[in-house]
GROMACS .gro file of C-alpha atoms in nm:
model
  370
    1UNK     CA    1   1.364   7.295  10.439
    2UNK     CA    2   1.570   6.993  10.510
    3UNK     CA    3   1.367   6.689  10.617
    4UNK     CA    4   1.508   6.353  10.482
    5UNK     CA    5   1.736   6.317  10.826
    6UNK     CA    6   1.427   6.405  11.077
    7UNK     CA    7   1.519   6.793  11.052
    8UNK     CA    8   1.317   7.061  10.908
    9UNK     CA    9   1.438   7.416  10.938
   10UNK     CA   10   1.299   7.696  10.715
   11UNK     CA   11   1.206   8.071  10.656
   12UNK     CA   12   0.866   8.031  10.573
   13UNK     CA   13   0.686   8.418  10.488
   14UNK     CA   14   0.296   8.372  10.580
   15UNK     CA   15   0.218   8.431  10.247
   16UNK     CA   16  -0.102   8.310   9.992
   17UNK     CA   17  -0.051   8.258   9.671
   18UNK     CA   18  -0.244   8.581   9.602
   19UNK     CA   19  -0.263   8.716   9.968
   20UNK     CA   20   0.057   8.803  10.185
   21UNK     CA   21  -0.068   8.746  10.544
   22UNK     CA   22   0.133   8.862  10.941
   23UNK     CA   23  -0.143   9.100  11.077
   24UNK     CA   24  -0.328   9.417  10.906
   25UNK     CA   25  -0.310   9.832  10.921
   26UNK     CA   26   0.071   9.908  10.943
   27UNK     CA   27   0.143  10.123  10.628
   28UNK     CA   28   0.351  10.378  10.464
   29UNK     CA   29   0.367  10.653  10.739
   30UNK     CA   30   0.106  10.932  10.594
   31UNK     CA   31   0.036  11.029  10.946
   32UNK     CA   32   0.244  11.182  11.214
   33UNK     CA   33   0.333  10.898  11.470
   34UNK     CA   34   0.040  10.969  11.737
   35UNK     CA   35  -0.077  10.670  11.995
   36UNK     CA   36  -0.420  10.526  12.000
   37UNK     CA   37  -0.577  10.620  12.311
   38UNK     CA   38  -0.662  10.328  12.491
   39UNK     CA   39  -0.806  10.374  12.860
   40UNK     CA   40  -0.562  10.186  13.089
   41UNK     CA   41  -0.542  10.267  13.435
   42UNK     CA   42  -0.179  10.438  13.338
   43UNK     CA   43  -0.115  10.574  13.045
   44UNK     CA   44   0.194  10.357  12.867
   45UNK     CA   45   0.365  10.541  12.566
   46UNK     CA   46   0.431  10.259  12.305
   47UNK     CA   47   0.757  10.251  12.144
   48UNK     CA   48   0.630  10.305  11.770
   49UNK     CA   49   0.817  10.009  11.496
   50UNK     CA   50   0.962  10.215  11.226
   51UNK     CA   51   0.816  10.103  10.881
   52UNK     CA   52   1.045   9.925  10.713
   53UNK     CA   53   1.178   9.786  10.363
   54UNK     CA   54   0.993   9.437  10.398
   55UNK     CA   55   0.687   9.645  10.521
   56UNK     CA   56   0.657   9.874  10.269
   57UNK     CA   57   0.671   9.587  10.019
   58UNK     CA   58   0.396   9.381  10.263
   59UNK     CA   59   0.140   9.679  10.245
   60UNK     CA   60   0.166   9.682   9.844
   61UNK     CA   61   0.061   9.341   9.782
   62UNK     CA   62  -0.237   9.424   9.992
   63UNK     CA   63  -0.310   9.708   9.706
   64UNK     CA   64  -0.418   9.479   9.445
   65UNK     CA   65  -0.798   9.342   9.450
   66UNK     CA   66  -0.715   8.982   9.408
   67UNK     CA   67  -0.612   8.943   9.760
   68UNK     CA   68  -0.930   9.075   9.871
   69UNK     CA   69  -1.174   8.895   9.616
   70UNK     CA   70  -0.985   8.585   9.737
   71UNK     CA   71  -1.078   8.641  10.122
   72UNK     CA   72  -1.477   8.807  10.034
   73UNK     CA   73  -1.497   8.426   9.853
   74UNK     CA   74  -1.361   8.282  10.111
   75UNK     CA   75  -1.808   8.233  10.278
   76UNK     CA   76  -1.628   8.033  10.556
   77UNK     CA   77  -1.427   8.311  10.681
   78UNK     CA   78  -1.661   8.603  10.594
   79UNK     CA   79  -2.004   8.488  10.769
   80UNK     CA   80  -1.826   8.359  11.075
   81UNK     CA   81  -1.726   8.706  11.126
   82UNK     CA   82  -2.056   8.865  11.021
   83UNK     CA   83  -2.204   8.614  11.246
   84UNK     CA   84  -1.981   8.656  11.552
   85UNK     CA   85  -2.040   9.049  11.488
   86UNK     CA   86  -2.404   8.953  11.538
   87UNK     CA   87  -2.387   8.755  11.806
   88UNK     CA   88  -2.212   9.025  12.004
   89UNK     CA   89  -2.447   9.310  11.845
   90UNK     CA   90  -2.515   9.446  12.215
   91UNK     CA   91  -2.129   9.461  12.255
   92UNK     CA   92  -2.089   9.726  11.985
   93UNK     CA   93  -2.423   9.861  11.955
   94UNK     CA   94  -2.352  10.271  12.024
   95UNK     CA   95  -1.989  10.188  12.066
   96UNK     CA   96  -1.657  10.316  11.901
   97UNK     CA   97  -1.517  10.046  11.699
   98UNK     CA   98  -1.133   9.996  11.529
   99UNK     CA   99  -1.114   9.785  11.276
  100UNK     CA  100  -0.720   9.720  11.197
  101UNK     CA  101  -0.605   9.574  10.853
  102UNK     CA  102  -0.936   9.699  10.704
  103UNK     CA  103  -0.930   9.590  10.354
  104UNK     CA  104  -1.241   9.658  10.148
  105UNK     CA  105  -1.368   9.763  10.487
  106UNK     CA  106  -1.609   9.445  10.521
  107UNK     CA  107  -1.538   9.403  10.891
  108UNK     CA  108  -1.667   9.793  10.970
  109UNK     CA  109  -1.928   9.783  10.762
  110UNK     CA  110  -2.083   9.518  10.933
  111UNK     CA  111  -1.996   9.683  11.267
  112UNK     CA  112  -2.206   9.965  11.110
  113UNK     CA  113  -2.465   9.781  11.027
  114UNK     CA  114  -2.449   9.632  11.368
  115UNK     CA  115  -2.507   9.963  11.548
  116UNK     CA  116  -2.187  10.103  11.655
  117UNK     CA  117  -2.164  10.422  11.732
  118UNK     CA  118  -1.850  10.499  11.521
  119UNK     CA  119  -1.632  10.260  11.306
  120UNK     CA  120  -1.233  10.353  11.224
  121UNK     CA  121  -1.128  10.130  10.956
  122UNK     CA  122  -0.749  10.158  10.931
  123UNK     CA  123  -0.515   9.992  10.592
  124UNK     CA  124  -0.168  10.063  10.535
  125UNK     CA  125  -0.267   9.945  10.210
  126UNK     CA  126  -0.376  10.183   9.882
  127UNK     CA  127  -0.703   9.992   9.924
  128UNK     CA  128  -0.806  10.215  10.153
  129UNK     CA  129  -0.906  10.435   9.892
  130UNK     CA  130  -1.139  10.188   9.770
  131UNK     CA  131  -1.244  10.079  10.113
  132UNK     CA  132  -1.387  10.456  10.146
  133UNK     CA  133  -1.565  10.460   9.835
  134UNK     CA  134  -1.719  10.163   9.927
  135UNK     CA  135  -1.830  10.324  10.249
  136UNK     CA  136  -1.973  10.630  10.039
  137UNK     CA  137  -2.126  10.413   9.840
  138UNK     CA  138  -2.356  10.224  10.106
  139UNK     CA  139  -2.402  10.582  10.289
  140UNK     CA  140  -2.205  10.488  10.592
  141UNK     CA  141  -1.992  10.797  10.576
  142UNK     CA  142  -2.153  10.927  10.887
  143UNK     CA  143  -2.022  10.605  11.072
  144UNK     CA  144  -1.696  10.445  10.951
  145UNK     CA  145  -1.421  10.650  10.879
  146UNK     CA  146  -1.123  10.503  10.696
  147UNK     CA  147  -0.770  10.566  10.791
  148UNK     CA  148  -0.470  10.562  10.530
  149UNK     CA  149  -0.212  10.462  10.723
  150UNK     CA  150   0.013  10.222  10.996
  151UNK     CA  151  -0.230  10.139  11.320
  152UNK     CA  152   0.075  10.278  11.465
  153UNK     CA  153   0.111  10.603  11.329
  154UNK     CA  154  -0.282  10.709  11.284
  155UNK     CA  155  -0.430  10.896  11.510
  156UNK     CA  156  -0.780  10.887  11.677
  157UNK     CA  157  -0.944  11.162  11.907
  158UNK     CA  158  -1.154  10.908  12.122
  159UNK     CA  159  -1.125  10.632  12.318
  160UNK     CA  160  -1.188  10.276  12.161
  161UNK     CA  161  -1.445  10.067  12.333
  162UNK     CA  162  -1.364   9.714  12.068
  163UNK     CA  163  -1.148   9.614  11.827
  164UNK     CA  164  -1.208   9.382  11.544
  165UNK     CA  165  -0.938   9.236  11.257
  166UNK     CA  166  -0.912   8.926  11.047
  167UNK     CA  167  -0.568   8.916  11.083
  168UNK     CA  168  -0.515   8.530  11.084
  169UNK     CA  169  -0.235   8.393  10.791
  170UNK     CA  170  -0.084   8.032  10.740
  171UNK     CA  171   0.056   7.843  10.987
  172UNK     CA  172  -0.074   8.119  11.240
  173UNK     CA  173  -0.019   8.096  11.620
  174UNK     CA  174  -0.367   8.135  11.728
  175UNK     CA  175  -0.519   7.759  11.832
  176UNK     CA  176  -0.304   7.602  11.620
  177UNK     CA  177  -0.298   7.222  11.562
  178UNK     CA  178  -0.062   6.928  11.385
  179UNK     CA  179  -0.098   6.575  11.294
  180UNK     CA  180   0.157   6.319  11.074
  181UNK     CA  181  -0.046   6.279  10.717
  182UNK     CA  182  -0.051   6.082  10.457
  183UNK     CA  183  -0.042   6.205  10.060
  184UNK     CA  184   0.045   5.937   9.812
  185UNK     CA  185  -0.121   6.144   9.535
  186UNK     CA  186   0.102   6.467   9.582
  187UNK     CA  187   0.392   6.273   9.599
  188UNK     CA  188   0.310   6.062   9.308
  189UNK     CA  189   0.234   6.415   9.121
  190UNK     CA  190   0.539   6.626   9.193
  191UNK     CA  191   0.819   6.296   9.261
  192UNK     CA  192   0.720   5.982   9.071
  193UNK     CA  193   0.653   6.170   8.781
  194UNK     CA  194   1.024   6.196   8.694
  195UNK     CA  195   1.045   5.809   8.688
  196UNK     CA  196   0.888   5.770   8.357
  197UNK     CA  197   0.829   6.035   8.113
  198UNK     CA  198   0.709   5.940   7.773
  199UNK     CA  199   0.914   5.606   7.879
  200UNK     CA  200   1.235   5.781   7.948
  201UNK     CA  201   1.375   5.755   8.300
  202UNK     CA  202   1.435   6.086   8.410
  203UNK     CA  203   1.493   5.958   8.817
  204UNK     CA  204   1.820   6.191   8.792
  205UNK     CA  205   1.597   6.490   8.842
  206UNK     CA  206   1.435   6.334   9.113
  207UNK     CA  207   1.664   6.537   9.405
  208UNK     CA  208   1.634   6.858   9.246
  209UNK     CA  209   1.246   6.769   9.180
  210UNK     CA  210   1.202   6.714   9.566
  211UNK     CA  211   1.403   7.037   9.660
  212UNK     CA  212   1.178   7.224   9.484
  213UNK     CA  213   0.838   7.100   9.608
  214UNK     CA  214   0.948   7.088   9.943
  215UNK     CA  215   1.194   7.291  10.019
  216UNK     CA  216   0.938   7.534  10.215
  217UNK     CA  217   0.627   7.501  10.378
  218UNK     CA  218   0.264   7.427  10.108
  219UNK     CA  219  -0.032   7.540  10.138
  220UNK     CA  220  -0.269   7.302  10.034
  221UNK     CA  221  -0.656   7.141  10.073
  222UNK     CA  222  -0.622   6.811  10.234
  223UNK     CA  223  -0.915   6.618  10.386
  224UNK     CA  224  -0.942   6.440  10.684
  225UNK     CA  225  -0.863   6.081  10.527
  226UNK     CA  226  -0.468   6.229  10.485
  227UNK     CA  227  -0.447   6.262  10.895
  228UNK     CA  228  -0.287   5.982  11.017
  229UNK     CA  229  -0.336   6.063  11.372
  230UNK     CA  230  -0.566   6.237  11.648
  231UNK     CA  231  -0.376   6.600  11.623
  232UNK     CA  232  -0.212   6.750  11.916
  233UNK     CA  233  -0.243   7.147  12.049
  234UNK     CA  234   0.018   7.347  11.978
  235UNK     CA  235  -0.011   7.628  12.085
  236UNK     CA  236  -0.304   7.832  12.233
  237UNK     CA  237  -0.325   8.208  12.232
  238UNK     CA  238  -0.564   8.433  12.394
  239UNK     CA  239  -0.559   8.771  12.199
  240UNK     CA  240  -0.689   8.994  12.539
  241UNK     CA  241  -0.391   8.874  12.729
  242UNK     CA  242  -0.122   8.723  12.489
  243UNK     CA  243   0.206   8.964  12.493
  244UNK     CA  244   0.439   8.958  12.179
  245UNK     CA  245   0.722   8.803  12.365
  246UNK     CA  246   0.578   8.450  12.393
  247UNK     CA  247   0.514   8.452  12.029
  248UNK     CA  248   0.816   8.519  11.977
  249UNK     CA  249   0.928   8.152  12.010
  250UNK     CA  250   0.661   7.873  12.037
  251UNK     CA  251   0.820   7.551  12.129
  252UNK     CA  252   0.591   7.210  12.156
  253UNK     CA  253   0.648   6.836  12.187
  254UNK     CA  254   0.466   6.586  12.044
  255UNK     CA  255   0.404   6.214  12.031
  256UNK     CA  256   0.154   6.039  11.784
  257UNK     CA  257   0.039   5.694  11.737
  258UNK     CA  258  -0.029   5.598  11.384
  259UNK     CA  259  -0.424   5.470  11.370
  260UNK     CA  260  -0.294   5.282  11.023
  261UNK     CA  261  -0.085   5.177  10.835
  262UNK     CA  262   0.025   5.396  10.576
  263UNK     CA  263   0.302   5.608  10.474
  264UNK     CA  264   0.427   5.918  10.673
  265UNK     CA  265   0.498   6.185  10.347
  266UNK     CA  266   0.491   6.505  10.636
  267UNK     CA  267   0.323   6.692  10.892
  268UNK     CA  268   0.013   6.898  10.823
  269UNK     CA  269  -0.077   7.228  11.056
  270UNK     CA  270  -0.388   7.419  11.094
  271UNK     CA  271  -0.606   7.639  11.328
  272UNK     CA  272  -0.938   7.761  11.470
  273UNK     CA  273  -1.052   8.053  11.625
  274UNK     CA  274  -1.319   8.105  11.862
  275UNK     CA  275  -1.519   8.391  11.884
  276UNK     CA  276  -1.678   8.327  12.238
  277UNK     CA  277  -1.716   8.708  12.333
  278UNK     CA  278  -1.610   8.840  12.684
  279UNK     CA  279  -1.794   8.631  12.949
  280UNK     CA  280  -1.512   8.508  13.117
  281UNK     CA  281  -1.334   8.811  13.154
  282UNK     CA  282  -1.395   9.122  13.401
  283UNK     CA  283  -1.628   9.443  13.356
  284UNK     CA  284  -1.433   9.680  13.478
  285UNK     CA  285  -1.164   9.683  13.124
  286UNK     CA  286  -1.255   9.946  12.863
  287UNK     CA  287  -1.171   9.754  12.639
  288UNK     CA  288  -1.406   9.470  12.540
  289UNK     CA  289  -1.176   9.146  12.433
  290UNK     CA  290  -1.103   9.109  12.056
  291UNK     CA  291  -1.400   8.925  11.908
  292UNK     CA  292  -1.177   8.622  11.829
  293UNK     CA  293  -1.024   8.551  12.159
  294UNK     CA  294  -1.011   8.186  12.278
  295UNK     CA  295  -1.179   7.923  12.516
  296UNK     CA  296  -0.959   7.612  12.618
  297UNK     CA  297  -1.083   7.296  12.416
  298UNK     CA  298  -0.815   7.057  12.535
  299UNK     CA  299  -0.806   6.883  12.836
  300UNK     CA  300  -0.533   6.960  13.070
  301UNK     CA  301  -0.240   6.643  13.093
  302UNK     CA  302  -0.391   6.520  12.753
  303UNK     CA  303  -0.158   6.595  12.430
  304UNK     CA  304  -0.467   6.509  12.209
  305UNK     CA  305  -0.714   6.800  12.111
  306UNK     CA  306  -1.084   6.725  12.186
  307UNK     CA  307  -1.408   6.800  11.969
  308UNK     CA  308  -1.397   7.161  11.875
  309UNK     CA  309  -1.639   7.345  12.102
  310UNK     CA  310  -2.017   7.371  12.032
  311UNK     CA  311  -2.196   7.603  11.839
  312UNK     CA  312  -2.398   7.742  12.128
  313UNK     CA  313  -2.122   7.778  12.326
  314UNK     CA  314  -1.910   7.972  12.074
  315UNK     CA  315  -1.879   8.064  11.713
  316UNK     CA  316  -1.570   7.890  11.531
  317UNK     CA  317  -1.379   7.954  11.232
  318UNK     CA  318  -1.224   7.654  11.155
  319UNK     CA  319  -0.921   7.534  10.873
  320UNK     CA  320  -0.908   7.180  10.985
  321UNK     CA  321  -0.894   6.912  10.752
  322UNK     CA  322  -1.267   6.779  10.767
  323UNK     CA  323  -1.395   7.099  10.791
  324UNK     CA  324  -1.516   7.329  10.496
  325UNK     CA  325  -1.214   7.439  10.317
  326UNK     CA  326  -1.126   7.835  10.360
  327UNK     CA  327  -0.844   8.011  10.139
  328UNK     CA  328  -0.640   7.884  10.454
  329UNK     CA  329  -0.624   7.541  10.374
  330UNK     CA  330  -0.379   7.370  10.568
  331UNK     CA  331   0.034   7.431  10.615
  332UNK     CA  332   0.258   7.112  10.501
  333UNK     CA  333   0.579   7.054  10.596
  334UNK     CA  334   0.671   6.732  10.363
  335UNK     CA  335   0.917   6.475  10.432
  336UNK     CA  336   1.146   6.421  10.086
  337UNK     CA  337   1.166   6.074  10.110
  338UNK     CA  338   0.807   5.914  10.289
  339UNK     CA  339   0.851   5.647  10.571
  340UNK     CA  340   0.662   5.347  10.602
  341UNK     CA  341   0.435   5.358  10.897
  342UNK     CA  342   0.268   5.078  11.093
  343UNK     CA  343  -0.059   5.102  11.270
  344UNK     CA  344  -0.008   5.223  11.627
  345UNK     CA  345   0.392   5.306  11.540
  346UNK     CA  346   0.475   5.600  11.744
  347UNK     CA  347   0.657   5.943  11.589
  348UNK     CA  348   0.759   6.168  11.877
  349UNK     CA  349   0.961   6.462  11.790
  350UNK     CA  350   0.905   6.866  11.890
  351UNK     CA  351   0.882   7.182  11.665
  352UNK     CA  352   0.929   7.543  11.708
  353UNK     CA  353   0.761   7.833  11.571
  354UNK     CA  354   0.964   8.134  11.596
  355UNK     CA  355   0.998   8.518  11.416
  356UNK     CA  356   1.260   8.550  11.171
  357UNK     CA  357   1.505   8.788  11.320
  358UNK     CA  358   1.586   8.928  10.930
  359UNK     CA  359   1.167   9.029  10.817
  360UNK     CA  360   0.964   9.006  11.138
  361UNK     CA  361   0.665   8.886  10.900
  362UNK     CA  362   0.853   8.582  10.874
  363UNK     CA  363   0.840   8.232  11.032
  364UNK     CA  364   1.091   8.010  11.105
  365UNK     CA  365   0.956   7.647  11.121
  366UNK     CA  366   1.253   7.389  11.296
  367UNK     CA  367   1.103   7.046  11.350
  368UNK     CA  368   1.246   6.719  11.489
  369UNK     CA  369   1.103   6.395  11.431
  370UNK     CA  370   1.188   5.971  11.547
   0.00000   0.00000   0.00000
C-alpha cells in the first residue's frame, strides 16, 4: 500500500489473525452440484462457482478451532445474534431454517432452541464434523442437520422459509463507515523506535520499517479519542435486495473537517449491522429477509453518519471505535509519513472498495486523499 503521495492501493485478503473471513458454507465439493430450492415466482437455475485453489485453501483455515474459539469469545458478536434470534422467535418458530458458514453450529442451535421447525447448518469447513457432534451432544439431532459441503453444491429437499449467517469480515461492505485518525502511540511503536536503539541511530531502517507496518491494511482496537472527525457512510447494503454486481466496486467521496488539531497518521474503517427484522418489507416473499438486513441511519444530502439507531427500534452489532471492542476491531489504512493537521482543516479525497479479479475473497482498497 503506497500512501506517502495521497495514494493507497492494495490487495488486502479479509483475513484475522486467526480467522480468514469473505462469507461462510462454500467447501470442497462432497455433494453433487444440486440448487437450493428457493420459492420465487420463476424458478432461476444459478450458474454454480466452481471451487477453486484459493477456496479450497479458505475452507481449511476454517478447520482449526482457534478461529472459532476466537468468534464464541467474541460476547459482542455472539449475544447480538442470540438476541436478534430472539427477538424474531415468531419469525422462525415452526419454520425451516439455513444457516450458511455454520461453524460450531452456534447460529442453528439457537434457531433450535428458538423453535424452528428444522435447522440446515451448512460448512465447507472439516468443522462440520464437530459442529454435528455438538448437535448430538445437546440432542438436537431431530432438528438441525449439518451439511458437509459448498452452500452451492448441497442439496436440500424443502423449501427454506429464513436464512441466518455471520458472515461479516474486516473492512466488510455492509454499513460500513470511515473517519481520518490519529495514533501517535503506534507510530511511535513500529517507526520512532528505529531512531534510537540502545543509543544507536538506526533511522536507515526507518523506510523498510514503514513498508512493513503499512504496507497493507491493520486490524487493530482503537478508541474513539483516535477519530479525528464525525465519520462519513460509505456504503450501505441491504442483504434482501443487494445483487453481487454493486459490490463488485464500491466507490465513495468524502470530505472531513478536522475537530483538532492533531496529526493525520491514516484512515480508520468500520461497520454495524442492524438486525431490524422484516417490517418494512412485503408478506407475500417466502423468504423472510436475512436477520441482519439494514435500516437507513443517515440522513439523505448529509455526508456525516447520525447516532446509530435505538435499541427498541433495532438490534445492532456494532465495531465502531467507542463501542465494545469485537474480534473485528477496526481496518487501518496508515499514512507512512503523518501530516500535521489543524482544527477545522479539511481532507477531501474518495476510496474504492472493489473484488480482486485474481482470489475473489480479496479486496482491493485504492484511496485518494488532499
Amino acid at each position: 500500500m503506497m500512501l506517502g503521495n495521497g495514494y493507497a492501493s492494495s490487495p488486502a485478503s479479509r483475513r484475522r489473525r486467526g480467522r480468514p473471513r469473505g462469507g461462510g458454507g462454500s467447501g470442497y465439493g462432497f455433494w453433487q452440484p444440486q440448487s437450493l430450492h428457493h420459492h420465487q415466482q420463476q424458478e432461476i437455475s444459478p450458474v454454480v462457482p466452481p471451487c477453486t485453489e484459493f477456496d479450497m485453501a479458505y475452507f481449511r483455515a476454517y478447520s482449526h478451532i482457534g478461529v472459532h474459539e476466537e468468534m464464541l469469545k467474541d460476547r459482542v458478536r455472539t449475544e447480538t445474534y442470540r438476541a436478534a434470534i430472539m427477538r424474531y422467535q415468531h419469525l422462525i418458530s415452526d419454520k425451516v431454517v439455513l444457516d450458511v458458514g455454520c461453524g460450531t453450529g452456534i447460529l442453528a442451535i439457537f434457531c433450535a432452541f428458538a423453535g424452528a421447525r428444522r435447522v440446515y447448518a451448512v460448512d465447507a469447513s472439516e468443522i462440520a464434523v464437530q459442529a454435528s457432534e455438538v448437535v448430538k451432544e445437546n440432542n438436537l439431532s431431530d432438528k438441525v442437520t449439518v451439511l458437509l459441503g459448498r452452500v452451492e453444491d448441497v442439496s436440500i429437499d424443502e423449501k427454506v422459509d429464513v436464512i441466518v449467517s455471520e458472515w461479516m469480515g474486516y473492512i466488510l461492505l455492509y454499513e460500513l463507515y470511515m473517519a481520518p485518525v490519529t495514533h501517535a502511540d503506534r507510530y511511535r511503536e513500529s517507526i520512532d523506535f528505529w531512531r534510537d536503539v540502545y543509543g544507536i541511530n538506526m533511522s536507515a531502517m526507518l523506510p523498510l520499517a514503514k513498508q512493513c507496518a503499512f504496507e497493507e491494511p491493520c486490524i487493530e482496537t482503537i478508541s474513539g479519542e483516535n477519530v479525528l472527525t464525525w465519520p462519513i457512510l460509505v456504503k450501505e447494503v441491504d442483504c434482501y435486495t443487494v445483487t453481487i454486481q454493486e459490490l463488485e466496486s464500491v466507490t465513495a467521496k468524502f470530505s472531513f473537517s478536522s475537530m483538532l488539531r492533531a496529526p493525520l497518521h491514516g484512515f480508520a474503517f468500520w461497520f454495524d449491522v442492524v438486525f431490524n427484522g422484516p417490517a418494512n418489507y412485503s408478506s407475500n416473499h417466502h423468504l423472510q429477509p436475512p436477520l441482519g438486513s439494514l435500516v437507513d441511519q443517515q440522513s439523505h444530502g448529509s455526508s456525516q453518519s447520525k447516532k446509530r439507531i435505538k435499541s427498541d427500534e433495532g438490534i445492532v452489532l456494532s465495531t465502531a471505535p467507542e463501542d465494545a471492542p469485537t474480534h473485528w476491531q477496526q481496518t487501518l489504512l496508515y499514512l507512512y509519513d503523518p501530516i500535521e493537521l489543524q482544527q477545522d482543516q479539511k481532507i477531501e479525497g474518495s476510496v474504492t472498495l472493489s473484488q480482486s479479479k485474481e482470489n475473489a475473497r480479496f479486496l482491493n482498497i485504492h484511496l485518494e486523499y488532499s
